Amino acid sequence: MINKLIEKIKATNAPIVVGLDPMLSYVPEHVQKKAFAEYGETLEGAAEAIWQFNKAIVDATCDLIPAVKPQVAMYEQFGVPGMAAYEKTVSYCQEKGLVVIGDIKRGDIGSTSEAYAVGHLGHVQVGSRSYAGFHEDFATVNPYLGSDGVKPFIKVCKEEKKGLFILVKTSNPSSGEFQDRLIDGRPLYEWVGEQVAAWGEEHMGDSYSYIGAVVGATYPKMGKVLRSIMPKSYILVPGYGAQGGQGKDLVHFFNEDGLGAIVNSSRGIIAAYKQEKYASFGAENFADASRQAVVDMVTDIRTALENA
Amino acid sequence: MINKLIEKIKATNAPIVVGLDPMLSYVPEHVQKKAFAEYGETLEGAAEAIWQFNKAIVDATCDLIPAVKPQVAMYEQFGVPGMAAYEKTVSYCQEKGLVVIGDIKRGDIGSTSEAYAVGHLGHVQVGSRSYAGFHEDFATVNPYLGSDGVKPFIKVCKEEKKGLFILVKTSNPSSGEFQDRLIDGRPLYEWVGEQVAAWGEEHMGDSYSYIGAVVGATYPKMGKVLRSIMPKSYILVPGYGAQGGQGKDLVHFFNEDGLGAIVNSSRGIIAAYKQEKYASFGAENFADASRQAVVDMVTDIRTALENA
């Protein structure tokens, strides 16, 4: 799957991923109204609203982008119907040829991580048959429990040709509270990064590993160090746009081959119509505003890479 | 909710929690067969099988125990139908008067953690109405992202009178890879424990905080240190039984008031009928075997506490 992701990045010339994190407040009123008219102001109604919202954005952007990253929390908040909308979104994006990175940040002890891995990336056995519950192509994983929490994910990725992005340095303001603490003179995130690199070297696609890392755009200097620690790992970079990261902050996340990083924007794309810059599209044409925001983001990153 | 948990622990004189982690391989054949006869060998069939399995165990043990801890991964592996079985299990246990600790180990950046908190412990707004998606009483949370990943959970707990158990030192063999690394001479888990204690002091129930910690039974010496670092935090202790922890290892997780810890056993209780010790019950009477395993576990812990 890492090979497919890289092929798609090359084909679109767009090292970006659209974060499908549909807060209900991002969904234009006319979309909400229609969903509520059919299902009422219920969890099912909310699930329908976010699904229709996603579908329109995917339809408007899928030719420009290699991948999407649905954030499962935004679906999980709507209970079981929300999880059904998540699965439907994953399926639809895959039908459209997009690589789907499930932003699930799971991680647990061995047998439990195995269940998560099976549910999200693999197949679960039911009697004589097997099923893929949520069937994302990649998943994000939390490393706090150490290697026996991560290895079951790696095992399933190997069997199913899927991939991981392991949290190394997250984009949020307080990520440093534990991740930046010094251990033998070096921050925890570097130790985690080294472990990711070691896992990565053992699990290679053609040119990059299918064991990648998450490093926030909001910490470009750390990104530069982590890039050199994990030369063969793809870096998923959240925090662009709404969280404050800009194209020029991103150049050090890439390798000299122009590859090695994929930059996520969520709110900045899916709620673009709410920004002054794209207000002229109007709420009715929210998906067109998202398309324009994708074009602008790709231009920003390409320009930064060309000038680097 | 921490007050209710403590009341129930006192009333049952059983500082234990039954881990409802139903691997399909734990579910006796006759239960699986019946579910598959109705729903086929499908995700729905698997979900029905684990739900019927849970229900029988809850019915057989609910008068003896204060709480259950369903591990969401074991449900999530069966996709959307699995999540529906999870919600049904949470509801049923609450109807039976049990406190439900959702072992979800979620944790993300601010707005995303808020969505998880709302979905699992709070209410989500849909138009003019609000809904509680999974409505557990407590949830486990991963601290790797720092305080802005945890605070949204705390906020919802305050509003809804719910509680958290934050991962401090997990029970698995490789938990030390990152958690034990020394920072200014002290392991990371102690720093996390201090942070939990600080959050805990600000968010008190009557005698204990509703911000608790997870510390594995498999690390009793570290448990002793963490007990003193977090005097007002309840400690959820996994790793008893199948993972190797025994009653005598657990005494230092408790305070002198006999409170302060709640010990989880999953496989050791729910798959008791598979152990030689309880084989005479037979697979037909798996729930009675679970009841006997609860009685034995409570005796083991009470004896250890009395001899301490």
GROMACS .gro file of N, CA and C in nm, chain B residues 187-303:
model
  351
  495PRO      N    1   1.173   0.750   3.616
  495PRO     CA    2   1.108   0.695   3.496
  495PRO      C    3   0.989   0.780   3.450
  496LEU      N    4   0.966   0.774   3.320
  496LEU     CA    5   0.856   0.849   3.259
  496LEU      C    6   0.723   0.822   3.330
  497TYR      N    7   0.699   0.694   3.369
  497TYR     CA    8   0.568   0.665   3.430
  497TYR      C    9   0.548   0.742   3.560
  498GLU      N   10   0.658   0.774   3.631
  498GLU     CA   11   0.642   0.855   3.753
  498GLU      C   12   0.600   0.998   3.720
  499TRP      N   13   0.657   1.051   3.611
  499TRP     CA   14   0.619   1.187   3.569
  499TRP      C   15   0.472   1.190   3.527
  500VAL      N   16   0.432   1.084   3.456
  500VAL     CA   17   0.291   1.078   3.416
  500VAL      C   18   0.204   1.063   3.542
  501GLY      N   19   0.250   0.980   3.635
  501GLY     CA   20   0.176   0.962   3.761
  501GLY      C   21   0.160   1.093   3.837
  502GLU      N   22   0.265   1.173   3.839
  502GLU     CA   23   0.255   1.303   3.909
  502GLU      C   24   0.153   1.394   3.842
  503GLN      N   25   0.150   1.388   3.710
  503GLN     CA   26   0.053   1.469   3.638
  503GLN      C   27  -0.090   1.421   3.668
  504VAL      N   28  -0.107   1.289   3.673
  504VAL     CA   29  -0.238   1.233   3.707
  504VAL      C   30  -0.278   1.278   3.849
  505ALA      N   31  -0.182   1.275   3.940
  505ALA     CA   32  -0.211   1.318   4.078
  505ALA      C   33  -0.253   1.464   4.081
  506ALA      N   34  -0.186   1.547   4.001
  506ALA     CA   35  -0.219   1.690   3.998
  506ALA      C   36  -0.359   1.712   3.942
  507TRP      N   37  -0.390   1.645   3.831
  507TRP     CA   38  -0.526   1.653   3.777
  507TRP      C   39  -0.626   1.602   3.882
  508GLY      N   40  -0.587   1.494   3.949
  508GLY     CA   41  -0.676   1.428   4.045
  508GLY      C   42  -0.714   1.520   4.160
  509GLU      N   43  -0.615   1.591   4.212
  509GLU     CA   44  -0.642   1.679   4.327
  509GLU      C   45  -0.741   1.789   4.293
  510GLU      N   46  -0.739   1.828   4.165
  510GLU     CA   47  -0.832   1.935   4.122
  510GLU      C   48  -0.973   1.882   4.094
  511HIS      N   49  -0.987   1.751   4.090
  511HIS     CA   50  -1.116   1.693   4.050
  511HIS      C   51  -1.154   1.580   4.143
  512MET      N   52  -1.196   1.622   4.264
  512MET     CA   53  -1.221   1.524   4.370
  512MET      C   54  -1.368   1.485   4.381
  513GLY      N   55  -1.392   1.355   4.406
  513GLY     CA   56  -1.519   1.309   4.459
  513GLY      C   57  -1.514   1.328   4.611
  514ASP      N   58  -1.589   1.248   4.687
  514ASP     CA   59  -1.591   1.266   4.832
  514ASP      C   60  -1.456   1.234   4.896
  515SER      N   61  -1.400   1.119   4.863
  515SER     CA   62  -1.273   1.081   4.926
  515SER      C   63  -1.163   1.053   4.824
  516TYR      N   64  -1.202   1.019   4.704
  516TYR     CA   65  -1.104   0.995   4.596
  516TYR      C   66  -1.138   1.082   4.477
  517SER      N   67  -1.038   1.097   4.392
  517SER     CA   68  -1.057   1.175   4.269
  517SER      C   69  -1.128   1.092   4.163
  518TYR      N   70  -1.194   1.160   4.072
  518TYR     CA   71  -1.250   1.086   3.959
  518TYR      C   72  -1.151   1.078   3.842
  519ILE      N   73  -1.029   1.123   3.865
  519ILE     CA   74  -0.922   1.103   3.768
  519ILE      C   75  -0.827   0.998   3.824
  520GLY      N   76  -0.839   0.877   3.775
  520GLY     CA   77  -0.760   0.766   3.824
  520GLY      C   78  -0.649   0.729   3.727
  521ALA      N   79  -0.585   0.616   3.756
  521ALA     CA   80  -0.469   0.573   3.677
  521ALA      C   81  -0.478   0.424   3.647
  522VAL      N   82  -0.410   0.383   3.541
  522VAL     CA   83  -0.393   0.241   3.511
  522VAL      C   84  -0.249   0.204   3.545
  523VAL      N   85  -0.233   0.104   3.632
  523VAL     CA   86  -0.100   0.053   3.665
  523VAL      C   87  -0.109  -0.100   3.668
  524GLY      N   88  -0.026  -0.167   3.591
  524GLY     CA   89  -0.036  -0.312   3.576
  524GLY      C   90   0.002  -0.390   3.700
  525ALA      N   91  -0.076  -0.495   3.730
  525ALA     CA   92  -0.048  -0.586   3.843
  525ALA      C   93   0.087  -0.654   3.829
  526THR      N   94   0.134  -0.660   3.705
  526THR     CA   95   0.260  -0.728   3.675
  526THR      C   96   0.382  -0.648   3.721
  527TYR      N   97   0.360  -0.526   3.769
  527TYR     CA   98   0.470  -0.443   3.818
  527TYR      C   99   0.443  -0.394   3.960
  528PRO      N  100   0.442  -0.486   4.059
  528PRO     CA  101   0.401  -0.449   4.195
  528PRO      C  102   0.491  -0.346   4.262
  529LYS      N  103   0.622  -0.350   4.235
  529LYS     CA  104   0.711  -0.251   4.300
  529LYS      C  105   0.681  -0.110   4.250
  530MET      N  106   0.659  -0.102   4.121
  530MET     CA  107   0.626   0.030   4.064
  530MET      C  108   0.488   0.073   4.114
  531GLY      N  109   0.401  -0.023   4.135
  531GLY     CA  110   0.269   0.007   4.191
  531GLY      C  111   0.279   0.073   4.327
  532LYS      N  112   0.373   0.024   4.406
  532LYS     CA  113   0.392   0.079   4.542
  532LYS      C  114   0.435   0.226   4.534
  533VAL      N  115   0.530   0.254   4.447
  533VAL     CA  116   0.577   0.392   4.430
  533VAL      C  117   0.463   0.480   4.379
  534LEU      N  118   0.392   0.430   4.278
  534LEU     CA  119   0.286   0.511   4.217
  534LEU      C  120   0.170   0.531   4.315
  535ARG      N  121   0.144   0.434   4.401
  535ARG     CA  122   0.042   0.451   4.505
  535ARG      C  123   0.074   0.575   4.589
  536SER      N  124   0.201   0.592   4.625
  536SER     CA  125   0.236   0.706   4.711
  536SER      C  126   0.239   0.837   4.633
  537ILE      N  127   0.269   0.829   4.503
  537ILE     CA  128   0.270   0.951   4.420
  537ILE      C  129   0.127   1.002   4.396
  538MET      N  130   0.032   0.909   4.389
  538MET     CA  131  -0.107   0.944   4.355
  538MET      C  132  -0.202   0.901   4.466
  539PRO      N  133  -0.189   0.959   4.585
  539PRO     CA  134  -0.266   0.906   4.700
  539PRO      C  135  -0.417   0.915   4.684
  540LYS      N  136  -0.464   1.010   4.606
  540LYS     CA  137  -0.609   1.030   4.595
  540LYS      C  138  -0.668   0.975   4.465
  541SER      N  139  -0.584   0.908   4.387
  541SER     CA  140  -0.632   0.854   4.260
  541SER      C  141  -0.663   0.705   4.274
  542TYR      N  142  -0.778   0.665   4.225
  542TYR     CA  143  -0.806   0.523   4.217
  542TYR      C  144  -0.715   0.462   4.111
  543ILE      N  145  -0.664   0.342   4.141
  543ILE     CA  146  -0.579   0.273   4.043
  543ILE      C  147  -0.655   0.154   3.987
  544LEU      N  148  -0.670   0.152   3.857
  544LEU     CA  149  -0.726   0.037   3.787
  544LEU      C  150  -0.608  -0.054   3.755
  545VAL      N  151  -0.615  -0.178   3.804
  545VAL     CA  152  -0.501  -0.269   3.796
  545VAL      C  153  -0.532  -0.387   3.704
  546PRO      N  154  -0.486  -0.381   3.579
  546PRO     CA  155  -0.502  -0.497   3.492
  546PRO      C  156  -0.384  -0.592   3.512
  547GLY      N  157  -0.396  -0.711   3.456
  547GLY     CA  158  -0.282  -0.804   3.458
  547GLY      C  159  -0.292  -0.912   3.563
  548TYR      N  160  -0.405  -0.914   3.638
  548TYR     CA  161  -0.425  -1.020   3.737
  548TYR      C  162  -0.461  -1.149   3.664
  549GLY      N  163  -0.416  -1.264   3.719
  549GLY     CA  164  -0.459  -1.393   3.663
  549GLY      C  165  -0.383  -1.428   3.538
  550ALA      N  166  -0.453  -1.430   3.426
  550ALA     CA  167  -0.394  -1.480   3.301
  550ALA      C  168  -0.261  -1.412   3.268
  551GLN      N  169  -0.249  -1.282   3.299
  551GLN     CA  170  -0.124  -1.212   3.268
  551GLN      C  171  -0.015  -1.233   3.374
  552GLY      N  172  -0.052  -1.299   3.486
  552GLY     CA  173   0.053  -1.338   3.581
  552GLY      C  174   0.044  -1.276   3.719
  553GLY      N  175  -0.034  -1.169   3.736
  553GLY     CA  176  -0.045  -1.104   3.867
  553GLY      C  177  -0.123  -1.191   3.966
  554GLN      N  178  -0.086  -1.185   4.096
  554GLN     CA  179  -0.155  -1.261   4.200
  554GLN      C  180  -0.194  -1.167   4.314
  555GLY      N  181  -0.285  -1.216   4.401
  555GLY     CA  182  -0.333  -1.136   4.513
  555GLY      C  183  -0.222  -1.069   4.592
  556LYS      N  184  -0.118  -1.146   4.623
  556LYS     CA  185  -0.010  -1.092   4.708
  556LYS      C  186   0.066  -0.978   4.639
  557ASP      N  187   0.062  -0.976   4.505
  557ASP     CA  188   0.128  -0.867   4.433
  557ASP      C  189   0.050  -0.735   4.442
  558LEU      N  190  -0.073  -0.746   4.489
  558LEU     CA  191  -0.165  -0.634   4.473
  558LEU      C  192  -0.177  -0.545   4.595
  559VAL      N  193  -0.126  -0.592   4.709
  559VAL     CA  194  -0.155  -0.520   4.834
  559VAL      C  195  -0.104  -0.377   4.831
  560HIS      N  196   0.007  -0.355   4.762
  560HIS     CA  197   0.063  -0.220   4.764
  560HIS      C  198  -0.008  -0.122   4.672
  561PHE      N  199  -0.101  -0.174   4.593
  561PHE     CA  200  -0.181  -0.084   4.510
  561PHE      C  201  -0.293  -0.019   4.591
  562PHE      N  202  -0.318  -0.075   4.709
  562PHE     CA  203  -0.427  -0.025   4.794
  562PHE      C  204  -0.373   0.073   4.897
  563ASN      N  205  -0.460   0.162   4.942
  563ASN     CA  206  -0.426   0.249   5.054
  563ASN      C  207  -0.459   0.179   5.186
  564GLU      N  208  -0.423   0.244   5.295
  564GLU     CA  209  -0.448   0.183   5.427
  564GLU      C  210  -0.596   0.173   5.460
  565ASP      N  211  -0.678   0.255   5.392
  565ASP     CA  212  -0.823   0.246   5.413
  565ASP      C  213  -0.885   0.125   5.341
  566GLY      N  214  -0.799   0.044   5.280
  566GLY     CA  215  -0.849  -0.074   5.206
  566GLY      C  216  -0.908  -0.039   5.072
  567LEU      N  217  -0.901   0.090   5.037
  567LEU     CA  218  -0.957   0.137   4.909
  567LEU      C  219  -0.843   0.182   4.817
  568GLY      N  220  -0.881   0.242   4.706
  568GLY     CA  221  -0.780   0.303   4.619
  568GLY      C  222  -0.740   0.221   4.499
  569ALA      N  223  -0.785   0.094   4.494
  569ALA     CA  224  -0.751   0.013   4.376
  569ALA      C  225  -0.868  -0.076   4.338
  570ILE      N  226  -0.875  -0.106   4.211
  570ILE     CA  227  -0.974  -0.201   4.160
  570ILE      C  228  -0.903  -0.287   4.058
  571VAL      N  229  -0.912  -0.419   4.081
  571VAL     CA  230  -0.829  -0.514   4.006
  571VAL      C  231  -0.913  -0.579   3.897
  572ASN      N  232  -0.860  -0.576   3.775
  572ASN     CA  233  -0.932  -0.635   3.663
  572ASN      C  234  -0.885  -0.777   3.634
  573SER      N  235  -0.980  -0.863   3.602
  573SER     CA  236  -0.946  -0.990   3.540
  573SER      C  237  -1.042  -1.011   3.423
  574SER      N  238  -0.988  -1.049   3.310
  574SER     CA  239  -1.071  -1.068   3.192
  574SER      C  240  -1.082  -1.217   3.162
  575ARG      N  241  -0.982  -1.268   3.089
  575ARG     CA  242  -0.982  -1.408   3.048
  575ARG      C  243  -1.002  -1.502   3.167
  576GLY      N  244  -0.936  -1.471   3.278
  576GLY     CA  245  -0.944  -1.556   3.397
  576GLY      C  246  -1.086  -1.574   3.448
  577ILE      N  247  -1.172  -1.478   3.423
  577ILE     CA  248  -1.313  -1.489   3.464
  577ILE      C  249  -1.400  -1.536   3.348
  578ILE      N  250  -1.392  -1.465   3.235
  578ILE     CA  251  -1.493  -1.493   3.132
  578ILE      C  252  -1.467  -1.624   3.059
  579ALA      N  253  -1.341  -1.668   3.057
  579ALA     CA  254  -1.310  -1.797   2.995
  579ALA      C  255  -1.270  -1.899   3.101
  580ALA      N  256  -1.323  -1.881   3.223
  580ALA     CA  257  -1.286  -1.972   3.334
  580ALA      C  258  -1.315  -2.117   3.299
  581TYR      N  259  -1.425  -2.142   3.230
  581TYR     CA  260  -1.465  -2.282   3.202
  581TYR      C  261  -1.360  -2.356   3.119
  582LYS      N  262  -1.268  -2.280   3.059
  582LYS     CA  263  -1.163  -2.345   2.980
  582LYS      C  264  -1.043  -2.387   3.064
  583GLN      N  265  -1.039  -2.338   3.189
  583GLN     CA  266  -0.929  -2.377   3.278
  583GLN      C  267  -0.957  -2.513   3.341
  584GLU      N  268  -0.851  -2.588   3.365
  584GLU     CA  269  -0.864  -2.719   3.430
  584GLU      C  270  -0.940  -2.705   3.561
  585LYS      N  271  -0.907  -2.599   3.636
  585LYS     CA  272  -0.967  -2.577   3.768
  585LYS      C  273  -1.119  -2.575   3.764
  586TYR      N  274  -1.175  -2.522   3.655
  586TYR     CA  275  -1.320  -2.505   3.647
  586TYR      C  276  -1.383  -2.594   3.541
  587ALA      N  277  -1.304  -2.690   3.492
  587ALA     CA  278  -1.350  -2.772   3.378
  587ALA      C  279  -1.476  -2.851   3.413
  588SER      N  280  -1.493  -2.882   3.540
  588SER     CA  281  -1.608  -2.966   3.578
  588SER      C  282  -1.741  -2.896   3.553
  589PHE      N  283  -1.739  -2.764   3.541
  589PHE     CA  284  -1.864  -2.693   3.508
  589PHE      C  285  -1.913  -2.729   3.368
  590GLY      N  286  -1.820  -2.753   3.278
  590GLY     CA  287  -1.856  -2.782   3.139
  590GLY      C  288  -1.889  -2.654   3.063
  591ALA      N  289  -1.875  -2.661   2.932
  591ALA     CA  290  -1.898  -2.543   2.849
  591ALA      C  291  -2.042  -2.494   2.859
  592GLU      N  292  -2.135  -2.586   2.880
  592GLU     CA  293  -2.277  -2.547   2.892
  592GLU      C  294  -2.296  -2.447   3.006
  593ASN      N  295  -2.218  -2.468   3.115
  593ASN     CA  296  -2.234  -2.386   3.235
  593ASN      C  297  -2.121  -2.285   3.251
  594PHE      N  298  -2.079  -2.229   3.137
  594PHE     CA  299  -1.965  -2.137   3.141
  594PHE      C  300  -1.986  -2.020   3.236
  595ALA      N  301  -2.110  -1.974   3.246
  595ALA     CA  302  -2.136  -1.856   3.331
  595ALA      C  303  -2.121  -1.891   3.478
  596ASP      N  304  -2.159  -2.013   3.516
  596ASP     CA  305  -2.140  -2.056   3.655
  596ASP      C  306  -1.991  -2.068   3.687
  597ALA      N  307  -1.914  -2.114   3.589
  597ALA     CA  308  -1.768  -2.119   3.608
  597ALA      C  309  -1.713  -1.978   3.631
  598SER      N  310  -1.765  -1.882   3.556
  598SER     CA  311  -1.722  -1.743   3.574
  598SER      C  312  -1.757  -1.694   3.715
  599ARG      N  313  -1.876  -1.730   3.761
  599ARG     CA  314  -1.916  -1.689   3.896
  599ARG      C  315  -1.819  -1.745   3.999
  600GLN      N  316  -1.785  -1.873   3.985
  600GLN     CA  317  -1.692  -1.935   4.080
  600GLN      C  318  -1.556  -1.867   4.072
  601ALA      N  319  -1.513  -1.831   3.951
  601ALA     CA  320  -1.383  -1.765   3.935
  601ALA      C  321  -1.383  -1.627   4.002
  602VAL      N  322  -1.499  -1.559   3.997
  602VAL     CA  323  -1.511  -1.430   4.068
  602VAL      C  324  -1.496  -1.453   4.219
  603VAL      N  325  -1.567  -1.553   4.271
  603VAL     CA  326  -1.561  -1.583   4.415
  603VAL      C  327  -1.416  -1.611   4.455
  604ASP      N  328  -1.347  -1.691   4.374
  604ASP     CA  329  -1.208  -1.727   4.407
  604ASP      C  330  -1.115  -1.606   4.400
  605MET      N  331  -1.136  -1.521   4.300
  605MET     CA  332  -1.052  -1.402   4.286
  605MET      C  333  -1.072  -1.308   4.405
  606VAL      N  334  -1.197  -1.289   4.442
  606VAL     CA  335  -1.226  -1.200   4.555
  606VAL      C  336  -1.163  -1.255   4.683
  607THR      N  337  -1.174  -1.387   4.702
  607THR     CA  338  -1.113  -1.449   4.821
  607THR      C  339  -0.962  -1.429   4.820
  608ASP      N  340  -0.900  -1.451   4.705
  608ASP     CA  341  -0.754  -1.435   4.692
  608ASP      C  342  -0.712  -1.293   4.731
  609ILE      N  343  -0.785  -1.195   4.681
  609ILE     CA  344  -0.747  -1.056   4.708
  609ILE      C  345  -0.777  -1.018   4.853
  610ARG      N  346  -0.895  -1.058   4.902
  610ARG     CA  347  -0.929  -1.028   5.042
  610ARG      C  348  -0.827  -1.089   5.137
  611THR      N  349  -0.789  -1.214   5.112
  611THR     CA  350  -0.692  -1.281   5.198
  611THR      C  351  -0.559  -1.207   5.197
   0.00000   0.00000   0.00000
